[in-house]
Amino acid sequence: MGSPRRRSRIGFIGAGVVGKSIAIALSRQGYPVVAVASRSYSSAQELAHIINGVVAYQTPEEAASASDVVFITSPDDAIGEVASTVPWTNTQAVAHCSGASSVDVLDPASVLGASVGTFHPMNAFSSVENGVRSLPGTTFGIEGDDEMKAYLKQMATDIGGRPIFLRREDKVLYHLSGVMMGGLLSAEAAVAAQLWEQLGMTRDDGVKALAPMIRQVAANLETSGVPGALAGPYVRGDLGTIRKHLQTLRARAPDVLPLYCHMALAGLPFALEKGTLDPDRAKEIRDVVNEYRGLSESGPTSEHHWA
């Protein structure tokens, strides 16, 4: 199998936001990124224009033949196809950057003698600029044989990341934790921001008000951990405020009520763990939230429909 080294030539198959972000970060740390291919040739050309020495190729096979180490940063469903169609050699190494797929999807490359692994950045990528900026501090989920793990671990460290090793059977659970914190948290933030339209303001006004709070929540989690970072009426046991929330959602935003109830119930055990919430008060809160959750399942009492 190929033994990747610091000076191994690196190619990318897939030139989306994740691929470009990683390629740029590696290039800035002196890794020789030399080749790229993408479903959209114009995307490959964009990366070639950003990084000196990178050649954009029309096909994955061409990009792979010019590289010692290949990162497959295509959509998840295309990884297996790429792995099956490229004529790998036993002097090459190949890694994909999917969070949910394990190293098994690269079996066609492994059968041909290539060293295989996974290199997944646990982060939310909205643009190349933000992606490159956010990589320092990012956790990278890594799989592979001993040599591949060592190479990818050093690579993650060099670009400021935090490498961890994963078992293949844990990959989906690892990924869904990231989706809950990334995609689903973003969706929850979008729902919260949209409530501001009922204040006579805009969703953007809501985003501007809530984004600093999201940043502070992240800072609190980093410094205080769980359950120390938890705050708010559930941690305080403020049943009166909680009732107001539930009543208002029932009347003015009934479609948001189930989300609020489920999140509240999921957080109660951590509020108890923090030690600031009395168990008897926690039961009262659970009962009233469950009451309103049941009401939400029976339908809204208001003619308002959440848009």
PDB file of C-alpha atoms in Angstrom:
ATOM      1  CA  MET A   1       0.000   0.000   0.000  1.00  0.00           C
ATOM      2  CA  GLY A   2       1.025   3.599  -0.476  1.00  0.00           C
ATOM      3  CA  SER A   3       2.719   5.268   2.462  1.00  0.00           C
ATOM      4  CA  PRO A   4       1.696   8.946   2.390  1.00  0.00           C
ATOM      5  CA  ARG A   5       4.328  11.452   3.460  1.00  0.00           C
ATOM      6  CA  ARG A   6       4.541  15.196   4.059  1.00  0.00           C
ATOM      7  CA  ARG A   7       5.728  15.827   0.482  1.00  0.00           C
ATOM      8  CA  SER A   8       3.267  13.465  -1.218  1.00  0.00           C
ATOM      9  CA  ARG A   9       1.433  15.153  -4.097  1.00  0.00           C
ATOM     10  CA  ILE A  10      -2.197  15.795  -3.163  1.00  0.00           C
ATOM     11  CA  GLY A  11      -5.200  15.819  -5.463  1.00  0.00           C
ATOM     12  CA  PHE A  12      -8.873  16.526  -4.877  1.00  0.00           C
ATOM     13  CA  ILE A  13     -11.848  14.928  -6.567  1.00  0.00           C
ATOM     14  CA  GLY A  14     -14.678  17.301  -5.815  1.00  0.00           C
ATOM     15  CA  ALA A  15     -14.284  21.067  -5.683  1.00  0.00           C
ATOM     16  CA  GLY A  16     -17.184  22.164  -3.525  1.00  0.00           C
ATOM     17  CA  VAL A  17     -16.943  24.287  -0.397  1.00  0.00           C
ATOM     18  CA  VAL A  18     -15.422  21.531   1.773  1.00  0.00           C
ATOM     19  CA  GLY A  19     -12.889  20.428  -0.827  1.00  0.00           C
ATOM     20  CA  LYS A  20     -11.757  23.945  -1.608  1.00  0.00           C
ATOM     21  CA  SER A  21     -11.527  24.892   2.066  1.00  0.00           C
ATOM     22  CA  ILE A  22      -9.327  21.914   2.937  1.00  0.00           C
ATOM     23  CA  ALA A  23      -7.196  22.292  -0.191  1.00  0.00           C
ATOM     24  CA  ILE A  24      -6.489  25.963   0.515  1.00  0.00           C
ATOM     25  CA  ALA A  25      -5.707  25.284   4.178  1.00  0.00           C
ATOM     26  CA  LEU A  26      -3.284  22.492   3.262  1.00  0.00           C
ATOM     27  CA  SER A  27      -1.599  24.577   0.594  1.00  0.00           C
ATOM     28  CA  ARG A  28      -1.035  27.397   3.058  1.00  0.00           C
ATOM     29  CA  GLN A  29       0.760  24.935   5.337  1.00  0.00           C
ATOM     30  CA  GLY A  30       3.101  23.837   2.561  1.00  0.00           C
ATOM     31  CA  TYR A  31       1.360  20.658   1.461  1.00  0.00           C
ATOM     32  CA  PRO A  32       1.797  20.161  -2.314  1.00  0.00           C
ATOM     33  CA  VAL A  33      -1.749  20.341  -3.680  1.00  0.00           C
ATOM     34  CA  VAL A  34      -1.299  19.662  -7.398  1.00  0.00           C
ATOM     35  CA  ALA A  35      -4.525  18.384  -8.973  1.00  0.00           C
ATOM     36  CA  VAL A  36      -8.299  18.785  -8.894  1.00  0.00           C
ATOM     37  CA  ALA A  37     -11.264  17.398 -10.783  1.00  0.00           C
ATOM     38  CA  SER A  38     -14.918  18.084 -10.206  1.00  0.00           C
ATOM     39  CA  ARG A  39     -18.305  17.326 -11.674  1.00  0.00           C
ATOM     40  CA  SER A  40     -18.282  20.980 -12.677  1.00  0.00           C
ATOM     41  CA  TYR A  41     -15.048  21.702 -14.525  1.00  0.00           C
ATOM     42  CA  SER A  42     -15.464  25.416 -13.797  1.00  0.00           C
ATOM     43  CA  SER A  43     -15.328  24.652 -10.063  1.00  0.00           C
ATOM     44  CA  ALA A  44     -12.079  22.765 -10.575  1.00  0.00           C
ATOM     45  CA  GLN A  45     -10.703  25.729 -12.531  1.00  0.00           C
ATOM     46  CA  GLU A  46     -11.643  28.085  -9.700  1.00  0.00           C
ATOM     47  CA  LEU A  47      -9.491  26.109  -7.265  1.00  0.00           C
ATOM     48  CA  ALA A  48      -6.659  25.956  -9.795  1.00  0.00           C
ATOM     49  CA  HIS A  49      -6.757  29.757 -10.012  1.00  0.00           C
ATOM     50  CA  ILE A  50      -6.605  30.106  -6.228  1.00  0.00           C
ATOM     51  CA  ILE A  51      -3.698  27.721  -5.540  1.00  0.00           C
ATOM     52  CA  ASN A  52      -0.477  28.042  -7.508  1.00  0.00           C
ATOM     53  CA  GLY A  53       0.622  24.795  -9.102  1.00  0.00           C
ATOM     54  CA  VAL A  54      -2.795  23.144  -9.130  1.00  0.00           C
ATOM     55  CA  VAL A  55      -3.954  21.735 -12.458  1.00  0.00           C
ATOM     56  CA  ALA A  56      -7.665  21.337 -13.166  1.00  0.00           C
ATOM     57  CA  TYR A  57      -8.530  18.067 -14.893  1.00  0.00           C
ATOM     58  CA  GLN A  58     -11.632  17.015 -16.749  1.00  0.00           C
ATOM     59  CA  THR A  59     -11.938  13.577 -15.123  1.00  0.00           C
ATOM     60  CA  PRO A  60     -11.300  11.987 -11.706  1.00  0.00           C
ATOM     61  CA  GLU A  61      -8.979   9.475 -13.342  1.00  0.00           C
ATOM     62  CA  GLU A  62      -6.702  12.235 -14.630  1.00  0.00           C
ATOM     63  CA  ALA A  63      -6.562  14.021 -11.284  1.00  0.00           C
ATOM     64  CA  ALA A  64      -5.842  10.767  -9.457  1.00  0.00           C
ATOM     65  CA  SER A  65      -3.059   9.759 -11.857  1.00  0.00           C
ATOM     66  CA  ALA A  66      -1.269  13.042 -11.087  1.00  0.00           C
ATOM     67  CA  SER A  67      -1.482  12.535  -7.316  1.00  0.00           C
ATOM     68  CA  ASP A  68      -0.003  10.363  -4.602  1.00  0.00           C
ATOM     69  CA  VAL A  69      -2.756  11.148  -2.100  1.00  0.00           C
ATOM     70  CA  VAL A  70      -6.309  11.793  -3.257  1.00  0.00           C
ATOM     71  CA  PHE A  71      -9.105  13.333  -1.215  1.00  0.00           C
ATOM     72  CA  ILE A  72     -12.601  12.528  -2.439  1.00  0.00           C
ATOM     73  CA  THR A  73     -14.672  15.547  -1.443  1.00  0.00           C
ATOM     74  CA  SER A  74     -17.629  14.820  -3.707  1.00  0.00           C
ATOM     75  CA  PRO A  75     -21.197  14.427  -2.404  1.00  0.00           C
ATOM     76  CA  ASP A  76     -21.544  11.324  -0.223  1.00  0.00           C
ATOM     77  CA  ASP A  77     -23.542   9.353  -2.782  1.00  0.00           C
ATOM     78  CA  ALA A  78     -20.775   9.771  -5.384  1.00  0.00           C
ATOM     79  CA  ILE A  79     -17.880   8.523  -3.225  1.00  0.00           C
ATOM     80  CA  GLY A  80     -18.446   4.868  -4.005  1.00  0.00           C
ATOM     81  CA  GLU A  81     -18.705   5.578  -7.719  1.00  0.00           C
ATOM     82  CA  VAL A  82     -15.402   7.466  -7.719  1.00  0.00           C
ATOM     83  CA  ALA A  83     -13.720   4.752  -5.690  1.00  0.00           C
ATOM     84  CA  SER A  84     -14.947   2.135  -8.180  1.00  0.00           C
ATOM     85  CA  THR A  85     -14.012   3.900 -11.410  1.00  0.00           C
ATOM     86  CA  VAL A  86     -10.505   5.244 -10.686  1.00  0.00           C
ATOM     87  CA  PRO A  87      -7.675   2.761 -11.463  1.00  0.00           C
ATOM     88  CA  TRP A  88      -5.848   3.062  -8.150  1.00  0.00           C
ATOM     89  CA  THR A  89      -2.349   1.701  -7.606  1.00  0.00           C
ATOM     90  CA  ASN A  90      -0.565   0.300  -4.590  1.00  0.00           C
ATOM     91  CA  THR A  91       1.575   3.433  -4.385  1.00  0.00           C
ATOM     92  CA  GLN A  92      -1.418   5.698  -3.738  1.00  0.00           C
ATOM     93  CA  ALA A  93      -3.504   6.687  -0.740  1.00  0.00           C
ATOM     94  CA  VAL A  94      -7.110   7.849  -0.874  1.00  0.00           C
ATOM     95  CA  ALA A  95      -9.363   9.381   1.781  1.00  0.00           C
ATOM     96  CA  HIS A  96     -12.904  10.647   1.660  1.00  0.00           C
ATOM     97  CA  CYS A  97     -14.294  13.513   3.724  1.00  0.00           C
ATOM     98  CA  SER A  98     -17.793  12.244   4.454  1.00  0.00           C
ATOM     99  CA  GLY A  99     -19.022  12.333   8.019  1.00  0.00           C
ATOM    100  CA  ALA A 100     -21.627   9.576   7.744  1.00  0.00           C
ATOM    101  CA  SER A 101     -19.811   7.099   5.469  1.00  0.00           C
ATOM    102  CA  SER A 102     -17.110   4.879   6.886  1.00  0.00           C
ATOM    103  CA  VAL A 103     -13.882   3.777   5.256  1.00  0.00           C
ATOM    104  CA  ASP A 104     -15.697   0.737   3.835  1.00  0.00           C
ATOM    105  CA  VAL A 105     -16.953   2.752   0.879  1.00  0.00           C
ATOM    106  CA  LEU A 106     -13.342   2.888  -0.332  1.00  0.00           C
ATOM    107  CA  ASP A 107     -13.006  -0.906  -0.510  1.00  0.00           C
ATOM    108  CA  PRO A 108     -12.613  -0.832  -4.333  1.00  0.00           C
ATOM    109  CA  ALA A 109      -9.453   1.267  -3.870  1.00  0.00           C
ATOM    110  CA  SER A 110      -8.209  -0.901  -1.025  1.00  0.00           C
ATOM    111  CA  VAL A 111      -8.603  -4.055  -3.140  1.00  0.00           C
ATOM    112  CA  LEU A 112      -6.276  -2.498  -5.728  1.00  0.00           C
ATOM    113  CA  GLY A 113      -3.663  -1.885  -3.021  1.00  0.00           C
ATOM    114  CA  ALA A 114      -4.238   1.763  -2.189  1.00  0.00           C
ATOM    115  CA  SER A 115      -4.089   2.889   1.428  1.00  0.00           C
ATOM    116  CA  VAL A 116      -7.495   4.230   2.488  1.00  0.00           C
ATOM    117  CA  GLY A 117      -8.871   6.457   5.218  1.00  0.00           C
ATOM    118  CA  THR A 118     -11.400   9.122   6.174  1.00  0.00           C
ATOM    119  CA  PHE A 119     -10.813  12.762   7.068  1.00  0.00           C
ATOM    120  CA  HIS A 120     -13.985  14.544   8.134  1.00  0.00           C
ATOM    121  CA  PRO A 121     -14.027  18.103   9.488  1.00  0.00           C
ATOM    122  CA  MET A 122     -16.735  18.494  12.140  1.00  0.00           C
ATOM    123  CA  ASN A 123     -17.861  21.940  11.128  1.00  0.00           C
ATOM    124  CA  ALA A 124     -20.555  23.812   9.196  1.00  0.00           C
ATOM    125  CA  PHE A 125     -19.324  25.017   5.808  1.00  0.00           C
ATOM    126  CA  SER A 126     -21.347  27.818   4.236  1.00  0.00           C
ATOM    127  CA  SER A 127     -18.629  29.376   2.069  1.00  0.00           C
ATOM    128  CA  VAL A 128     -14.982  28.788   1.184  1.00  0.00           C
ATOM    129  CA  GLU A 129     -13.856  31.938   2.979  1.00  0.00           C
ATOM    130  CA  ASN A 130     -15.657  30.988   6.186  1.00  0.00           C
ATOM    131  CA  GLY A 131     -14.601  27.377   5.805  1.00  0.00           C
ATOM    132  CA  VAL A 132     -10.887  28.155   5.667  1.00  0.00           C
ATOM    133  CA  ARG A 133     -11.215  30.569   8.569  1.00  0.00           C
ATOM    134  CA  SER A 134     -13.068  28.055  10.738  1.00  0.00           C
ATOM    135  CA  LEU A 135     -10.741  25.059  10.286  1.00  0.00           C
ATOM    136  CA  PRO A 136      -8.398  25.930  13.183  1.00  0.00           C
ATOM    137  CA  GLY A 137      -9.934  24.299  16.242  1.00  0.00           C
ATOM    138  CA  THR A 138     -12.113  21.984  14.167  1.00  0.00           C
ATOM    139  CA  THR A 139     -12.273  18.325  15.144  1.00  0.00           C
ATOM    140  CA  PHE A 140     -11.336  15.897  12.346  1.00  0.00           C
ATOM    141  CA  GLY A 141     -12.768  12.388  12.464  1.00  0.00           C
ATOM    142  CA  ILE A 142     -10.141   9.985  11.104  1.00  0.00           C
ATOM    143  CA  GLU A 143     -10.146   6.331  10.082  1.00  0.00           C
ATOM    144  CA  GLY A 144      -7.514   4.212   8.351  1.00  0.00           C
ATOM    145  CA  ASP A 145      -4.564   1.910   8.863  1.00  0.00           C
ATOM    146  CA  ASP A 146      -1.726   2.963  11.148  1.00  0.00           C
ATOM    147  CA  GLU A 147       0.259   4.812   8.460  1.00  0.00           C
ATOM    148  CA  MET A 148      -2.818   6.592   7.118  1.00  0.00           C
ATOM    149  CA  LYS A 149      -3.923   7.579  10.615  1.00  0.00           C
ATOM    150  CA  ALA A 150      -0.495   9.024  11.362  1.00  0.00           C
ATOM    151  CA  TYR A 151      -0.467  11.010   8.112  1.00  0.00           C
ATOM    152  CA  LEU A 152      -3.990  12.381   8.529  1.00  0.00           C
ATOM    153  CA  LYS A 153      -3.433  13.140  12.210  1.00  0.00           C
ATOM    154  CA  GLN A 154      -0.389  15.245  11.359  1.00  0.00           C
ATOM    155  CA  MET A 155      -2.277  16.926   8.551  1.00  0.00           C
ATOM    156  CA  ALA A 156      -5.167  17.876  10.840  1.00  0.00           C
ATOM    157  CA  THR A 157      -2.721  19.200  13.431  1.00  0.00           C
ATOM    158  CA  ASP A 158      -0.832  21.234  10.835  1.00  0.00           C
ATOM    159  CA  ILE A 159      -3.960  23.130   9.793  1.00  0.00           C
ATOM    160  CA  GLY A 160      -4.903  23.777  13.421  1.00  0.00           C
ATOM    161  CA  GLY A 161      -7.399  20.959  13.808  1.00  0.00           C
ATOM    162  CA  ARG A 162      -8.038  18.468  16.580  1.00  0.00           C
ATOM    163  CA  PRO A 163      -7.698  14.890  15.269  1.00  0.00           C
ATOM    164  CA  ILE A 164      -9.677  12.022  16.754  1.00  0.00           C
ATOM    165  CA  PHE A 165      -9.794   8.370  15.680  1.00  0.00           C
ATOM    166  CA  LEU A 166     -13.156   6.728  15.004  1.00  0.00           C
ATOM    167  CA  ARG A 167     -14.396   3.171  14.805  1.00  0.00           C
ATOM    168  CA  ARG A 168     -16.300   2.482  11.612  1.00  0.00           C
ATOM    169  CA  GLU A 169     -19.398   1.357  13.534  1.00  0.00           C
ATOM    170  CA  ASP A 170     -19.536   4.746  15.292  1.00  0.00           C
ATOM    171  CA  LYS A 171     -19.313   6.909  12.182  1.00  0.00           C
ATOM    172  CA  VAL A 172     -23.038   7.593  11.698  1.00  0.00           C
ATOM    173  CA  LEU A 173     -23.579   8.439  15.376  1.00  0.00           C
ATOM    174  CA  TYR A 174     -20.592  10.781  15.239  1.00  0.00           C
ATOM    175  CA  HIS A 175     -21.976  12.477  12.138  1.00  0.00           C
ATOM    176  CA  LEU A 176     -25.531  12.900  13.362  1.00  0.00           C
ATOM    177  CA  SER A 177     -24.209  14.645  16.483  1.00  0.00           C
ATOM    178  CA  GLY A 178     -22.637  17.161  14.130  1.00  0.00           C
ATOM    179  CA  VAL A 179     -25.822  17.523  12.083  1.00  0.00           C
ATOM    180  CA  MET A 180     -27.772  18.224  15.272  1.00  0.00           C
ATOM    181  CA  MET A 181     -25.291  20.947  16.200  1.00  0.00           C
ATOM    182  CA  GLY A 182     -24.824  22.300  12.678  1.00  0.00           C
ATOM    183  CA  GLY A 183     -27.726  21.881  10.283  1.00  0.00           C
ATOM    184  CA  LEU A 184     -30.486  21.359  12.832  1.00  0.00           C
ATOM    185  CA  LEU A 185     -29.210  24.074  15.165  1.00  0.00           C
ATOM    186  CA  SER A 186     -29.151  26.442  12.196  1.00  0.00           C
ATOM    187  CA  ALA A 187     -32.726  25.457  11.427  1.00  0.00           C
ATOM    188  CA  GLU A 188     -33.732  26.077  15.046  1.00  0.00           C
ATOM    189  CA  ALA A 189     -32.050  29.483  14.881  1.00  0.00           C
ATOM    190  CA  ALA A 190     -33.948  30.225  11.670  1.00  0.00           C
ATOM    191  CA  VAL A 191     -37.240  29.365  13.374  1.00  0.00           C
ATOM    192  CA  ALA A 192     -36.371  31.586  16.341  1.00  0.00           C
ATOM    193  CA  ALA A 193     -35.395  34.456  14.051  1.00  0.00           C
ATOM    194  CA  GLN A 194     -38.628  34.145  12.086  1.00  0.00           C
ATOM    195  CA  LEU A 195     -40.612  34.750  15.271  1.00  0.00           C
ATOM    196  CA  TRP A 196     -39.388  38.334  15.028  1.00  0.00           C
ATOM    197  CA  GLU A 197     -41.706  38.884  12.091  1.00  0.00           C
ATOM    198  CA  GLN A 198     -44.544  38.771  14.606  1.00  0.00           C
ATOM    199  CA  LEU A 199     -42.841  41.633  16.451  1.00  0.00           C
ATOM    200  CA  GLY A 200     -43.236  43.778  13.346  1.00  0.00           C
ATOM    201  CA  MET A 201     -39.588  43.340  12.428  1.00  0.00           C
ATOM    202  CA  THR A 202     -37.735  41.145   9.960  1.00  0.00           C
ATOM    203  CA  ARG A 203     -36.082  37.770  10.144  1.00  0.00           C
ATOM    204  CA  ASP A 204     -32.756  39.521   9.601  1.00  0.00           C
ATOM    205  CA  ASP A 205     -33.453  41.632  12.687  1.00  0.00           C
ATOM    206  CA  GLY A 206     -33.909  38.391  14.588  1.00  0.00           C
ATOM    207  CA  VAL A 207     -30.654  36.983  13.270  1.00  0.00           C
ATOM    208  CA  LYS A 208     -28.757  40.121  14.319  1.00  0.00           C
ATOM    209  CA  ALA A 209     -30.227  39.883  17.811  1.00  0.00           C
ATOM    210  CA  LEU A 210     -29.700  36.145  18.262  1.00  0.00           C
ATOM    211  CA  ALA A 211     -26.295  35.570  16.607  1.00  0.00           C
ATOM    212  CA  PRO A 212     -24.325  37.156  19.498  1.00  0.00           C
ATOM    213  CA  MET A 213     -26.250  34.896  21.880  1.00  0.00           C
ATOM    214  CA  ILE A 214     -25.297  31.834  19.806  1.00  0.00           C
ATOM    215  CA  ARG A 215     -21.645  32.864  19.973  1.00  0.00           C
ATOM    216  CA  GLN A 216     -21.873  33.312  23.737  1.00  0.00           C
ATOM    217  CA  VAL A 217     -23.551  29.927  24.155  1.00  0.00           C
ATOM    218  CA  ALA A 218     -20.634  28.368  22.260  1.00  0.00           C
ATOM    219  CA  ALA A 219     -18.159  30.217  24.484  1.00  0.00           C
ATOM    220  CA  ASN A 220     -20.018  29.085  27.600  1.00  0.00           C
ATOM    221  CA  LEU A 221     -19.929  25.485  26.432  1.00  0.00           C
ATOM    222  CA  GLU A 222     -16.190  25.685  25.812  1.00  0.00           C
ATOM    223  CA  THR A 223     -15.413  27.240  29.180  1.00  0.00           C
ATOM    224  CA  SER A 224     -18.054  25.685  31.442  1.00  0.00           C
ATOM    225  CA  GLY A 225     -19.011  22.466  29.675  1.00  0.00           C
ATOM    226  CA  VAL A 226     -22.214  20.513  30.297  1.00  0.00           C
ATOM    227  CA  PRO A 227     -24.192  21.064  32.451  1.00  0.00           C
ATOM    228  CA  GLY A 228     -22.400  24.230  33.594  1.00  0.00           C
ATOM    229  CA  ALA A 229     -23.210  26.187  30.446  1.00  0.00           C
ATOM    230  CA  LEU A 230     -26.956  25.674  30.706  1.00  0.00           C
ATOM    231  CA  ALA A 231     -28.967  28.763  31.583  1.00  0.00           C
ATOM    232  CA  GLY A 232     -32.492  30.125  31.313  1.00  0.00           C
ATOM    233  CA  PRO A 233     -35.897  29.534  32.888  1.00  0.00           C
ATOM    234  CA  TYR A 234     -35.644  25.733  32.859  1.00  0.00           C
ATOM    235  CA  VAL A 235     -32.409  25.768  34.834  1.00  0.00           C
ATOM    236  CA  ARG A 236     -33.923  28.313  37.239  1.00  0.00           C
ATOM    237  CA  GLY A 237     -37.207  26.411  37.552  1.00  0.00           C
ATOM    238  CA  ASP A 238     -39.140  29.507  36.468  1.00  0.00           C
ATOM    239  CA  LEU A 239     -42.474  27.819  35.822  1.00  0.00           C
ATOM    240  CA  GLY A 240     -44.379  31.089  35.368  1.00  0.00           C
ATOM    241  CA  THR A 241     -42.175  32.158  32.480  1.00  0.00           C
ATOM    242  CA  ILE A 242     -42.337  28.705  30.935  1.00  0.00           C
ATOM    243  CA  ARG A 243     -46.150  28.804  31.033  1.00  0.00           C
ATOM    244  CA  LYS A 244     -46.085  32.181  29.260  1.00  0.00           C
ATOM    245  CA  HIS A 245     -43.866  30.729  26.540  1.00  0.00           C
ATOM    246  CA  LEU A 246     -46.174  27.781  26.021  1.00  0.00           C
ATOM    247  CA  GLN A 247     -49.349  29.871  26.022  1.00  0.00           C
ATOM    248  CA  THR A 248     -47.904  32.378  23.564  1.00  0.00           C
ATOM    249  CA  LEU A 249     -46.665  29.708  21.175  1.00  0.00           C
ATOM    250  CA  ARG A 250     -50.023  27.944  21.357  1.00  0.00           C
ATOM    251  CA  ALA A 251     -51.791  31.172  20.382  1.00  0.00           C
ATOM    252  CA  ARG A 252     -49.353  32.857  17.988  1.00  0.00           C
ATOM    253  CA  ALA A 253     -46.971  30.258  16.571  1.00  0.00           C
ATOM    254  CA  PRO A 254     -48.546  26.816  17.071  1.00  0.00           C
ATOM    255  CA  ASP A 255     -46.277  25.149  14.525  1.00  0.00           C
ATOM    256  CA  VAL A 256     -43.260  26.042  16.682  1.00  0.00           C
ATOM    257  CA  LEU A 257     -44.811  24.620  19.863  1.00  0.00           C
ATOM    258  CA  PRO A 258     -43.809  20.960  19.281  1.00  0.00           C
ATOM    259  CA  LEU A 259     -40.173  21.940  18.669  1.00  0.00           C
ATOM    260  CA  TYR A 260     -40.106  24.040  21.837  1.00  0.00           C
ATOM    261  CA  CYS A 261     -41.652  21.249  23.893  1.00  0.00           C
ATOM    262  CA  HIS A 262     -39.304  18.553  22.637  1.00  0.00           C
ATOM    263  CA  MET A 263     -36.219  20.711  23.207  1.00  0.00           C
ATOM    264  CA  ALA A 264     -37.419  21.676  26.691  1.00  0.00           C
ATOM    265  CA  LEU A 265     -37.979  18.059  27.705  1.00  0.00           C
ATOM    266  CA  ALA A 266     -34.627  16.987  26.262  1.00  0.00           C
ATOM    267  CA  GLY A 267     -32.848  19.650  28.317  1.00  0.00           C
ATOM    268  CA  LEU A 268     -34.486  18.955  31.689  1.00  0.00           C
ATOM    269  CA  PRO A 269     -32.105  16.130  32.721  1.00  0.00           C
ATOM    270  CA  PHE A 270     -29.132  18.469  32.225  1.00  0.00           C
ATOM    271  CA  ALA A 271     -30.843  21.192  34.257  1.00  0.00           C
ATOM    272  CA  LEU A 272     -31.258  18.654  37.071  1.00  0.00           C
ATOM    273  CA  GLU A 273     -27.643  17.581  36.697  1.00  0.00           C
ATOM    274  CA  LYS A 274     -26.515  21.178  37.171  1.00  0.00           C
ATOM    275  CA  GLY A 275     -28.127  21.117  40.596  1.00  0.00           C
ATOM    276  CA  THR A 276     -30.030  24.406  40.336  1.00  0.00           C
ATOM    277  CA  LEU A 277     -33.381  22.800  39.538  1.00  0.00           C
ATOM    278  CA  ASP A 278     -35.372  21.124  42.307  1.00  0.00           C
ATOM    279  CA  PRO A 279     -36.626  17.622  41.307  1.00  0.00           C
ATOM    280  CA  ASP A 280     -40.196  18.457  42.365  1.00  0.00           C
ATOM    281  CA  ARG A 281     -40.165  21.626  40.275  1.00  0.00           C
ATOM    282  CA  ALA A 282     -38.692  19.639  37.385  1.00  0.00           C
ATOM    283  CA  LYS A 283     -41.689  17.300  37.551  1.00  0.00           C
ATOM    284  CA  GLU A 284     -44.065  20.279  37.494  1.00  0.00           C
ATOM    285  CA  ILE A 285     -42.279  21.658  34.451  1.00  0.00           C
ATOM    286  CA  ARG A 286     -42.319  18.281  32.707  1.00  0.00           C
ATOM    287  CA  ASP A 287     -46.045  17.908  33.354  1.00  0.00           C
ATOM    288  CA  VAL A 288     -46.971  21.314  31.960  1.00  0.00           C
ATOM    289  CA  VAL A 289     -44.722  20.933  28.912  1.00  0.00           C
ATOM    290  CA  ASN A 290     -46.202  17.503  28.220  1.00  0.00           C
ATOM    291  CA  GLU A 291     -49.676  19.024  28.551  1.00  0.00           C
ATOM    292  CA  TYR A 292     -48.911  21.581  25.867  1.00  0.00           C
ATOM    293  CA  ARG A 293     -47.145  18.997  23.724  1.00  0.00           C
ATOM    294  CA  GLY A 294     -50.383  17.034  23.760  1.00  0.00           C
ATOM    295  CA  LEU A 295     -52.319  20.149  22.806  1.00  0.00           C
ATOM    296  CA  SER A 296     -49.956  20.763  19.904  1.00  0.00           C
ATOM    297  CA  GLU A 297     -50.702  17.287  18.597  1.00  0.00           C
ATOM    298  CA  SER A 298     -54.451  17.973  18.727  1.00  0.00           C
ATOM    299  CA  GLY A 299     -54.085  21.046  16.522  1.00  0.00           C
ATOM    300  CA  PRO A 300     -53.885  24.845  16.967  1.00  0.00           C
ATOM    301  CA  THR A 301     -56.612  26.881  18.639  1.00  0.00           C
ATOM    302  CA  SER A 302     -55.690  29.960  16.615  1.00  0.00           C
ATOM    303  CA  GLU A 303     -56.382  30.726  12.975  1.00  0.00           C
ATOM    304  CA  HIS A 304     -52.773  31.796  12.621  1.00  0.00           C
ATOM    305  CA  HIS A 305     -50.631  29.476  10.527  1.00  0.00           C
ATOM    306  CA  TRP A 306     -46.877  29.687  10.770  1.00  0.00           C
ATOM    307  CA  ALA A 307     -45.355  30.775   7.495  1.00  0.00           C
TER     308      ALA A 307
END
